[in-house]
């Protein structure tokens, strides 16, 4: 590996300007960091206490953001050699900016605008001294393609105005290395070799001829390319495995997504040397992998990783409403995604206040789909007229979006996690815009181009192979297994979900004032979505809870029943797509997280507390799992691993009275295969189905528990629409109201470093149903973030269960903690844990 040398008088460098900023408007001045938005800075300075709770958000004075706000700090620009340059780099601004150094205006918002553009300003005249940098930020106006949250939450009161991504001071010699990249092709038959292509754009910023050497260090070797550049010349240099044997990799460490292998990463160091001195240097981190797409016989798109089909199972990401995400919060959320056994994230937007979120996807083996959101496609969001192709129609906005897509792909293209680019969501881009996309993309990247997230066909790029047929609000579990279901388990469903997914009680009490906590009313509804047609209240959830499980008596009863609705409905969605391999190719839960304290579309809430659906998804997506098919009432084994899976499958069915029917069977399932294992036994009323997979030693590999009815839910297909399919008649769950009490004892609770091991025993002859485990600090707050091995569990009569919780990232544990165990028919039990 080459070690970069220190040159005699100069070494190229990059300085990220993150701290030391102030934000001002008039005489008011606030401490700031970058990246940030104006509202993010104001909340950090305490101006808006609890602004996102209750109805407080409605009280923000939006006129504050009609005027520009100024970011300021001093900068020390390093000296540069003769013919060298210093540049000020902006990775993201919203919406536009005037830039001043020492009172001299060096850029204007007439050209410096667009949140997805990247800009470099020459500041060589200021090299070698300390200067004052002032950046006047202007908010987006109606019709400007801006960062957008659509109907997921109230739109940012400041329209996300701010410096949304890093600001960097960079120095080079005469020649700059610009956006280097490494692409890979894999022998998908043997997986024992790969061919790399390294490329970089070299820019001679001097007025003279420059002769130099591009040196590349990879693994245990180096290769060099002599390059001669004329004055102000820009040239792309491409090196293939035909040019250097180092780029033919034998027995490569491949990058795999979760459940298929290890996400191995490589690095390549590049430097351009002129007369023995380094003019510029860059490092590229990349993975060796091959992404391809294919189409099923029904016309749906699927993806292959290193020649193997992969069922994409993920959820839709959103940034914080004030873009306050940090590397630490990102890591917590990505670990949650991994803990849920998901393998993908859809970024309906080029989200992220830096590349950190994509770095984490690379490191943890998560597939990523990135692109434009539907914010620009609907007049009521972007604020200008639209048509069947959305609202990007003026020459100005088409120029901006093409340049923006170009900049985003160059910025992100080295991330092996990204498997495709969405250039539309609900609509295709208009032909003249799409033509420009299609001409530009192959020149900078080779990943699949996806015209829209909806099932549409372009005259230029052909069918999208995707579907966006909903639902977005509650449907019954058997909906997903029915061939009549528009959003059911076939093809690639790019966004779908069961609507309201309530946070835990502790989070609800943070976001809803005490005087509005019961019964759910307008304050609760304000924290649903801002969609105009539906999904802006809890009316659907309240109706389902009552019809399915009975009228809730109080908050505790309502949440217990709503959590069961959430758990069963979300799990069935994921499991149906797994059972229907290979007809199903992808599923994205709408959504993963929330930009603000929300009651809709989330697997964990704004405060980073998992919802009941979190654990449903975790069980639904075990690599090898037994799944109950609500459509044909059978149990299937699914294997999404890369090796044969041999195990012992067991099934036990209890009715309300505790009568048991059981069956065991040895089963072997090939990779990416589904196999029927059991037919469900007959029973009457409400039942509990316990499924278990064990290896040859008797160790449990995966488990699943269902509360089911002997009568099916009946769906009202006649009144089905893109939002939901109503349930004409719910199954019979009346037995839950008469479920006999169970008694659960905490047999042991042992703290081993950052891990708490629990043993819980059901000492009664009855099923202990839907047991919630919680750990609270001395202030009564839930420990966060923590990773429970499982939660909302059920125990067979006289069953003992070991469960652990990972406390390694818990930020709010102090003093003694309290373990709380409670369930549907289990009285709350508490035990003090000595931390």
PDB file of N, CA, C and O in Angstrom, residues 564-618:
ATOM      1  N   UNK A 564     -51.593  -4.988  18.851  1.00  0.00           N
ATOM      2  CA  UNK A 564     -51.847  -6.294  18.239  1.00  0.00           C
ATOM      3  C   UNK A 564     -52.256  -6.133  16.782  1.00  0.00           C
ATOM      4  O   UNK A 564     -51.817  -6.900  15.911  1.00  0.00           O
ATOM      5  N   UNK A 565     -53.090  -5.127  16.497  1.00  0.00           N
ATOM      6  CA  UNK A 565     -53.433  -4.804  15.106  1.00  0.00           C
ATOM      7  C   UNK A 565     -52.161  -4.533  14.315  1.00  0.00           C
ATOM      8  O   UNK A 565     -51.972  -5.032  13.198  1.00  0.00           O
ATOM      9  N   UNK A 566     -51.289  -3.726  14.889  1.00  0.00           N
ATOM     10  CA  UNK A 566     -50.036  -3.331  14.255  1.00  0.00           C
ATOM     11  C   UNK A 566     -49.129  -4.536  14.020  1.00  0.00           C
ATOM     12  O   UNK A 566     -48.582  -4.733  12.920  1.00  0.00           O
ATOM     13  N   UNK A 567     -48.974  -5.359  15.047  1.00  0.00           N
ATOM     14  CA  UNK A 567     -48.071  -6.517  14.974  1.00  0.00           C
ATOM     15  C   UNK A 567     -48.534  -7.502  13.901  1.00  0.00           C
ATOM     16  O   UNK A 567     -47.768  -7.862  12.991  1.00  0.00           O
ATOM     17  N   UNK A 568     -49.785  -7.941  13.996  1.00  0.00           N
ATOM     18  CA  UNK A 568     -50.276  -8.963  13.065  1.00  0.00           C
ATOM     19  C   UNK A 568     -50.335  -8.453  11.632  1.00  0.00           C
ATOM     20  O   UNK A 568     -49.998  -9.175  10.686  1.00  0.00           O
ATOM     21  N   UNK A 569     -50.778  -7.203  11.459  1.00  0.00           N
ATOM     22  CA  UNK A 569     -50.914  -6.667  10.108  1.00  0.00           C
ATOM     23  C   UNK A 569     -49.591  -6.466   9.409  1.00  0.00           C
ATOM     24  O   UNK A 569     -49.445  -6.769   8.223  1.00  0.00           O
ATOM     25  N   UNK A 570     -48.593  -5.950  10.145  1.00  0.00           N
ATOM     26  CA  UNK A 570     -47.289  -5.695   9.532  1.00  0.00           C
ATOM     27  C   UNK A 570     -46.550  -6.990   9.247  1.00  0.00           C
ATOM     28  O   UNK A 570     -45.917  -7.143   8.186  1.00  0.00           O
ATOM     29  N   UNK A 571     -46.614  -7.931  10.175  1.00  0.00           N
ATOM     30  CA  UNK A 571     -45.930  -9.209   9.956  1.00  0.00           C
ATOM     31  C   UNK A 571     -46.486  -9.928   8.737  1.00  0.00           C
ATOM     32  O   UNK A 571     -45.716 -10.443   7.903  1.00  0.00           O
ATOM     33  N   UNK A 572     -47.812  -9.949   8.597  1.00  0.00           N
ATOM     34  CA  UNK A 572     -48.419 -10.647   7.459  1.00  0.00           C
ATOM     35  C   UNK A 572     -47.953 -10.060   6.136  1.00  0.00           C
ATOM     36  O   UNK A 572     -47.753 -10.787   5.150  1.00  0.00           O
ATOM     37  N   UNK A 573     -47.760  -8.744   6.091  1.00  0.00           N
ATOM     38  CA  UNK A 573     -47.304  -8.087   4.870  1.00  0.00           C
ATOM     39  C   UNK A 573     -45.950  -8.640   4.434  1.00  0.00           C
ATOM     40  O   UNK A 573     -45.766  -9.061   3.282  1.00  0.00           O
ATOM     41  N   UNK A 574     -44.995  -8.666   5.345  1.00  0.00           N
ATOM     42  CA  UNK A 574     -43.667  -9.168   4.988  1.00  0.00           C
ATOM     43  C   UNK A 574     -43.695 -10.674   4.713  1.00  0.00           C
ATOM     44  O   UNK A 574     -43.065 -11.156   3.765  1.00  0.00           O
ATOM     45  N   UNK A 575     -44.416 -11.412   5.530  1.00  0.00           N
ATOM     46  CA  UNK A 575     -44.392 -12.860   5.371  1.00  0.00           C
ATOM     47  C   UNK A 575     -45.048 -13.299   4.074  1.00  0.00           C
ATOM     48  O   UNK A 575     -44.621 -14.282   3.459  1.00  0.00           O
ATOM     49  N   UNK A 576     -46.049 -12.574   3.616  1.00  0.00           N
ATOM     50  CA  UNK A 576     -46.695 -12.960   2.362  1.00  0.00           C
ATOM     51  C   UNK A 576     -45.728 -12.861   1.192  1.00  0.00           C
ATOM     52  O   UNK A 576     -45.722 -13.715   0.301  1.00  0.00           O
ATOM     53  N   UNK A 577     -44.901 -11.829   1.183  1.00  0.00           N
ATOM     54  CA  UNK A 577     -43.931 -11.679   0.095  1.00  0.00           C
ATOM     55  C   UNK A 577     -42.865 -12.772   0.168  1.00  0.00           C
ATOM     56  O   UNK A 577     -42.372 -13.236  -0.862  1.00  0.00           O
ATOM     57  N   UNK A 578     -42.525 -13.193   1.364  1.00  0.00           N
ATOM     58  CA  UNK A 578     -41.529 -14.257   1.495  1.00  0.00           C
ATOM     59  C   UNK A 578     -42.118 -15.598   1.032  1.00  0.00           C
ATOM     60  O   UNK A 578     -41.436 -16.374   0.347  1.00  0.00           O
ATOM     61  N   UNK A 579     -43.350 -15.857   1.409  1.00  0.00           N
ATOM     62  CA  UNK A 579     -43.983 -17.119   1.023  1.00  0.00           C
ATOM     63  C   UNK A 579     -44.182 -17.196  -0.484  1.00  0.00           C
ATOM     64  O   UNK A 579     -44.182 -18.294  -1.056  1.00  0.00           O
ATOM     65  N   UNK A 580     -44.311 -16.053  -1.136  1.00  0.00           N
ATOM     66  CA  UNK A 580     -44.598 -16.037  -2.575  1.00  0.00           C
ATOM     67  C   UNK A 580     -43.355 -15.924  -3.450  1.00  0.00           C
ATOM     68  O   UNK A 580     -43.458 -15.647  -4.647  1.00  0.00           O
ATOM     69  N   UNK A 581     -42.160 -16.110  -2.878  1.00  0.00           N
ATOM     70  CA  UNK A 581     -40.964 -16.236  -3.721  1.00  0.00           C
ATOM     71  C   UNK A 581     -41.199 -17.368  -4.722  1.00  0.00           C
ATOM     72  O   UNK A 581     -41.683 -18.422  -4.353  1.00  0.00           O
ATOM     73  N   UNK A 582     -40.887 -17.209  -6.018  1.00  0.00           N
ATOM     74  CA  UNK A 582     -40.193 -16.097  -6.673  1.00  0.00           C
ATOM     75  C   UNK A 582     -41.119 -15.089  -7.350  1.00  0.00           C
ATOM     76  O   UNK A 582     -40.637 -14.183  -8.018  1.00  0.00           O
ATOM     77  N   UNK A 583     -42.455 -15.240  -7.188  1.00  0.00           N
ATOM     78  CA  UNK A 583     -43.351 -14.261  -7.810  1.00  0.00           C
ATOM     79  C   UNK A 583     -43.182 -12.880  -7.188  1.00  0.00           C
ATOM     80  O   UNK A 583     -43.405 -11.864  -7.841  1.00  0.00           O
ATOM     81  N   UNK A 584     -42.835 -12.845  -5.925  1.00  0.00           N
ATOM     82  CA  UNK A 584     -42.561 -11.571  -5.256  1.00  0.00           C
ATOM     83  C   UNK A 584     -41.078 -11.271  -5.366  1.00  0.00           C
ATOM     84  O   UNK A 584     -40.233 -12.155  -5.212  1.00  0.00           O
ATOM     85  N   UNK A 585     -40.740 -10.004  -5.636  1.00  0.00           N
ATOM     86  CA  UNK A 585     -39.330  -9.624  -5.817  1.00  0.00           C
ATOM     87  C   UNK A 585     -38.880  -8.532  -4.870  1.00  0.00           C
ATOM     88  O   UNK A 585     -37.675  -8.358  -4.661  1.00  0.00           O
ATOM     89  N   UNK A 586     -39.819  -7.788  -4.286  1.00  0.00           N
ATOM     90  CA  UNK A 586     -39.408  -6.727  -3.376  1.00  0.00           C
ATOM     91  C   UNK A 586     -40.574  -6.114  -2.633  1.00  0.00           C
ATOM     92  O   UNK A 586     -41.703  -6.067  -3.153  1.00  0.00           O
ATOM     93  N   UNK A 587     -40.301  -5.641  -1.430  1.00  0.00           N
ATOM     94  CA  UNK A 587     -41.318  -5.011  -0.588  1.00  0.00           C
ATOM     95  C   UNK A 587     -40.667  -3.917   0.246  1.00  0.00           C
ATOM     96  O   UNK A 587     -39.674  -4.146   0.928  1.00  0.00           O
ATOM     97  N   UNK A 588     -41.255  -2.717   0.178  1.00  0.00           N
ATOM     98  CA  UNK A 588     -40.802  -1.598   0.995  1.00  0.00           C
ATOM     99  C   UNK A 588     -41.950  -1.160   1.886  1.00  0.00           C
ATOM    100  O   UNK A 588     -42.975  -0.669   1.399  1.00  0.00           O
ATOM    101  N   UNK A 589     -41.796  -1.376   3.206  1.00  0.00           N
ATOM    102  CA  UNK A 589     -42.789  -0.901   4.177  1.00  0.00           C
ATOM    103  C   UNK A 589     -42.787   0.617   4.190  1.00  0.00           C
ATOM    104  O   UNK A 589     -41.742   1.246   4.224  1.00  0.00           O
ATOM    105  N   UNK A 590     -43.995   1.194   4.135  1.00  0.00           N
ATOM    106  CA  UNK A 590     -44.110   2.646   4.224  1.00  0.00           C
ATOM    107  C   UNK A 590     -44.582   3.000   5.625  1.00  0.00           C
ATOM    108  O   UNK A 590     -45.731   2.829   5.931  1.00  0.00           O
ATOM    109  N   UNK A 591     -43.686   3.462   6.517  1.00  0.00           N
ATOM    110  CA  UNK A 591     -42.305   3.844   6.304  1.00  0.00           C
ATOM    111  C   UNK A 591     -41.447   3.132   7.344  1.00  0.00           C
ATOM    112  O   UNK A 591     -41.962   2.337   8.125  1.00  0.00           O
ATOM    113  N   UNK A 592     -40.158   3.498   7.383  1.00  0.00           N
ATOM    114  CA  UNK A 592     -39.246   2.968   8.397  1.00  0.00           C
ATOM    115  C   UNK A 592     -39.323   3.784   9.677  1.00  0.00           C
ATOM    116  O   UNK A 592     -39.508   3.259  10.768  1.00  0.00           O
ATOM    117  N   UNK A 593     -39.160   5.097   9.538  1.00  0.00           N
ATOM    118  CA  UNK A 593     -39.020   5.987  10.680  1.00  0.00           C
ATOM    119  C   UNK A 593     -39.865   7.237  10.474  1.00  0.00           C
ATOM    120  O   UNK A 593     -40.585   7.344   9.479  1.00  0.00           O
ATOM    121  N   UNK A 594     -39.763   8.166  11.384  1.00  0.00           N
ATOM    122  CA  UNK A 594     -40.586   9.373  11.321  1.00  0.00           C
ATOM    123  C   UNK A 594     -39.727  10.617  11.454  1.00  0.00           C
ATOM    124  O   UNK A 594     -38.783  10.660  12.251  1.00  0.00           O
ATOM    125  N   UNK A 595     -40.090  11.655  10.696  1.00  0.00           N
ATOM    126  CA  UNK A 595     -39.371  12.923  10.742  1.00  0.00           C
ATOM    127  C   UNK A 595     -39.740  13.740  11.963  1.00  0.00           C
ATOM    128  O   UNK A 595     -39.013  14.657  12.345  1.00  0.00           O
ATOM    129  N   UNK A 596     -40.884  13.404  12.580  1.00  0.00           N
ATOM    130  CA  UNK A 596     -41.332  14.122  13.768  1.00  0.00           C
ATOM    131  C   UNK A 596     -42.186  13.163  14.584  1.00  0.00           C
ATOM    132  O   UNK A 596     -42.444  12.038  14.144  1.00  0.00           O
ATOM    133  N   UNK A 597     -42.640  13.539  15.798  1.00  0.00           N
ATOM    134  CA  UNK A 597     -43.439  12.608  16.599  1.00  0.00           C
ATOM    135  C   UNK A 597     -44.741  12.257  15.890  1.00  0.00           C
ATOM    136  O   UNK A 597     -45.634  13.087  15.750  1.00  0.00           O
ATOM    137  N   UNK A 598     -44.841  11.025  15.454  1.00  0.00           N
ATOM    138  CA  UNK A 598     -45.918  10.625  14.557  1.00  0.00           C
ATOM    139  C   UNK A 598     -46.622   9.374  15.067  1.00  0.00           C
ATOM    140  O   UNK A 598     -46.078   8.615  15.878  1.00  0.00           O
ATOM    141  N   UNK A 599     -47.830   9.164  14.553  1.00  0.00           N
ATOM    142  CA  UNK A 599     -48.620   7.975  14.865  1.00  0.00           C
ATOM    143  C   UNK A 599     -48.761   7.064  13.660  1.00  0.00           C
ATOM    144  O   UNK A 599     -49.384   6.002  13.765  1.00  0.00           O
ATOM    145  N   UNK A 600     -48.226   7.461  12.524  1.00  0.00           N
ATOM    146  CA  UNK A 600     -48.419   6.725  11.271  1.00  0.00           C
ATOM    147  C   UNK A 600     -47.086   6.264  10.699  1.00  0.00           C
ATOM    148  O   UNK A 600     -46.057   6.941  10.855  1.00  0.00           O
ATOM    149  N   UNK A 601     -47.119   5.109  10.019  1.00  0.00           N
ATOM    150  CA  UNK A 601     -46.042   4.691   9.112  1.00  0.00           C
ATOM    151  C   UNK A 601     -44.672   4.694   9.783  1.00  0.00           C
ATOM    152  O   UNK A 601     -43.779   5.452   9.415  1.00  0.00           O
ATOM    153  N   UNK A 602     -44.435   3.783  10.728  1.00  0.00           N
ATOM    154  CA  UNK A 602     -43.126   3.754  11.391  1.00  0.00           C
ATOM    155  C   UNK A 602     -42.918   2.408  12.066  1.00  0.00           C
ATOM    156  O   UNK A 602     -43.838   1.831  12.618  1.00  0.00           O
ATOM    157  N   UNK A 603     -41.685   1.932  12.003  1.00  0.00           N
ATOM    158  CA  UNK A 603     -41.305   0.724  12.715  1.00  0.00           C
ATOM    159  C   UNK A 603     -40.630   1.054  14.039  1.00  0.00           C
ATOM    160  O   UNK A 603     -40.579   0.221  14.935  1.00  0.00           O
ATOM    161  N   UNK A 604     -40.087   2.241  14.159  1.00  0.00           N
ATOM    162  CA  UNK A 604     -39.671   2.804  15.443  1.00  0.00           C
ATOM    163  C   UNK A 604     -40.020   4.279  15.386  1.00  0.00           C
ATOM    164  O   UNK A 604     -40.118   4.873  14.307  1.00  0.00           O
ATOM    165  N   UNK A 605     -40.241   4.884  16.549  1.00  0.00           N
ATOM    166  CA  UNK A 605     -40.815   6.226  16.535  1.00  0.00           C
ATOM    167  C   UNK A 605     -39.745   7.313  16.532  1.00  0.00           C
ATOM    168  O   UNK A 605     -38.538   7.037  16.479  1.00  0.00           O
ATOM    169  N   UNK A 606     -40.199   8.539  16.558  1.00  0.00           N
ATOM    170  CA  UNK A 606     -39.311   9.699  16.487  1.00  0.00           C
ATOM    171  C   UNK A 606     -38.287   9.702  17.616  1.00  0.00           C
ATOM    172  O   UNK A 606     -37.168  10.192  17.453  1.00  0.00           O
ATOM    173  N   UNK A 607     -38.668   9.140  18.770  1.00  0.00           N
ATOM    174  CA  UNK A 607     -37.778   9.106  19.926  1.00  0.00           C
ATOM    175  C   UNK A 607     -36.894   7.862  19.921  1.00  0.00           C
ATOM    176  O   UNK A 607     -36.232   7.560  20.913  1.00  0.00           O
ATOM    177  N   UNK A 608     -36.911   7.138  18.814  1.00  0.00           N
ATOM    178  CA  UNK A 608     -36.109   5.929  18.599  1.00  0.00           C
ATOM    179  C   UNK A 608     -36.549   4.763  19.479  1.00  0.00           C
ATOM    180  O   UNK A 608     -35.745   3.883  19.811  1.00  0.00           O
ATOM    181  N   UNK A 609     -37.823   4.729  19.831  1.00  0.00           N
ATOM    182  CA  UNK A 609     -38.383   3.585  20.536  1.00  0.00           C
ATOM    183  C   UNK A 609     -39.105   2.681  19.525  1.00  0.00           C
ATOM    184  O   UNK A 609     -39.960   3.150  18.776  1.00  0.00           O
ATOM    185  N   UNK A 610     -38.773   1.394  19.486  1.00  0.00           N
ATOM    186  CA  UNK A 610     -39.455   0.487  18.562  1.00  0.00           C
ATOM    187  C   UNK A 610     -40.951   0.406  18.847  1.00  0.00           C
ATOM    188  O   UNK A 610     -41.400   0.444  19.996  1.00  0.00           O
ATOM    189  N   UNK A 611     -41.738   0.297  17.778  1.00  0.00           N
ATOM    190  CA  UNK A 611     -43.158   0.008  17.905  1.00  0.00           C
ATOM    191  C   UNK A 611     -43.351  -1.502  17.950  1.00  0.00           C
ATOM    192  O   UNK A 611     -42.401  -2.278  17.764  1.00  0.00           O
ATOM    193  N   UNK A 612     -44.589  -1.936  18.170  1.00  0.00           N
ATOM    194  CA  UNK A 612     -44.861  -3.377  18.160  1.00  0.00           C
ATOM    195  C   UNK A 612     -44.503  -3.979  16.805  1.00  0.00           C
ATOM    196  O   UNK A 612     -44.040  -5.126  16.730  1.00  0.00           O
ATOM    197  N   UNK A 613     -44.702  -3.207  15.730  1.00  0.00           N
ATOM    198  CA  UNK A 613     -44.398  -3.712  14.388  1.00  0.00           C
ATOM    199  C   UNK A 613     -42.931  -4.056  14.218  1.00  0.00           C
ATOM    200  O   UNK A 613     -42.572  -4.933  13.425  1.00  0.00           O
ATOM    201  N   UNK A 614     -42.062  -3.373  14.940  1.00  0.00           N
ATOM    202  CA  UNK A 614     -40.621  -3.640  14.870  1.00  0.00           C
ATOM    203  C   UNK A 614     -40.354  -5.122  15.114  1.00  0.00           C
ATOM    204  O   UNK A 614     -39.611  -5.776  14.356  1.00  0.00           O
ATOM    205  N   UNK A 615     -40.953  -5.666  16.166  1.00  0.00           N
ATOM    206  CA  UNK A 615     -40.685  -7.053  16.529  1.00  0.00           C
ATOM    207  C   UNK A 615     -41.426  -8.018  15.606  1.00  0.00           C
ATOM    208  O   UNK A 615     -40.955  -9.139  15.376  1.00  0.00           O
ATOM    209  N   UNK A 616     -42.557  -7.577  15.061  1.00  0.00           N
ATOM    210  CA  UNK A 616     -43.243  -8.385  14.055  1.00  0.00           C
ATOM    211  C   UNK A 616     -42.367  -8.548  12.821  1.00  0.00           C
ATOM    212  O   UNK A 616     -42.226  -9.648  12.271  1.00  0.00           O
ATOM    213  N   UNK A 617     -41.757  -7.455  12.385  1.00  0.00           N
ATOM    214  CA  UNK A 617     -40.875  -7.484  11.218  1.00  0.00           C
ATOM    215  C   UNK A 617     -39.643  -8.332  11.505  1.00  0.00           C
ATOM    216  O   UNK A 617     -39.173  -9.094  10.651  1.00  0.00           O
ATOM    217  N   UNK A 618     -39.126  -8.217  12.714  1.00  0.00           N
ATOM    218  CA  UNK A 618     -37.938  -8.997  13.079  1.00  0.00           C
ATOM    219  C   UNK A 618     -38.216 -10.488  12.974  1.00  0.00           C
ATOM    220  O   UNK A 618     -37.405 -11.245  12.415  1.00  0.00           O
TER     221      UNK A 618
END
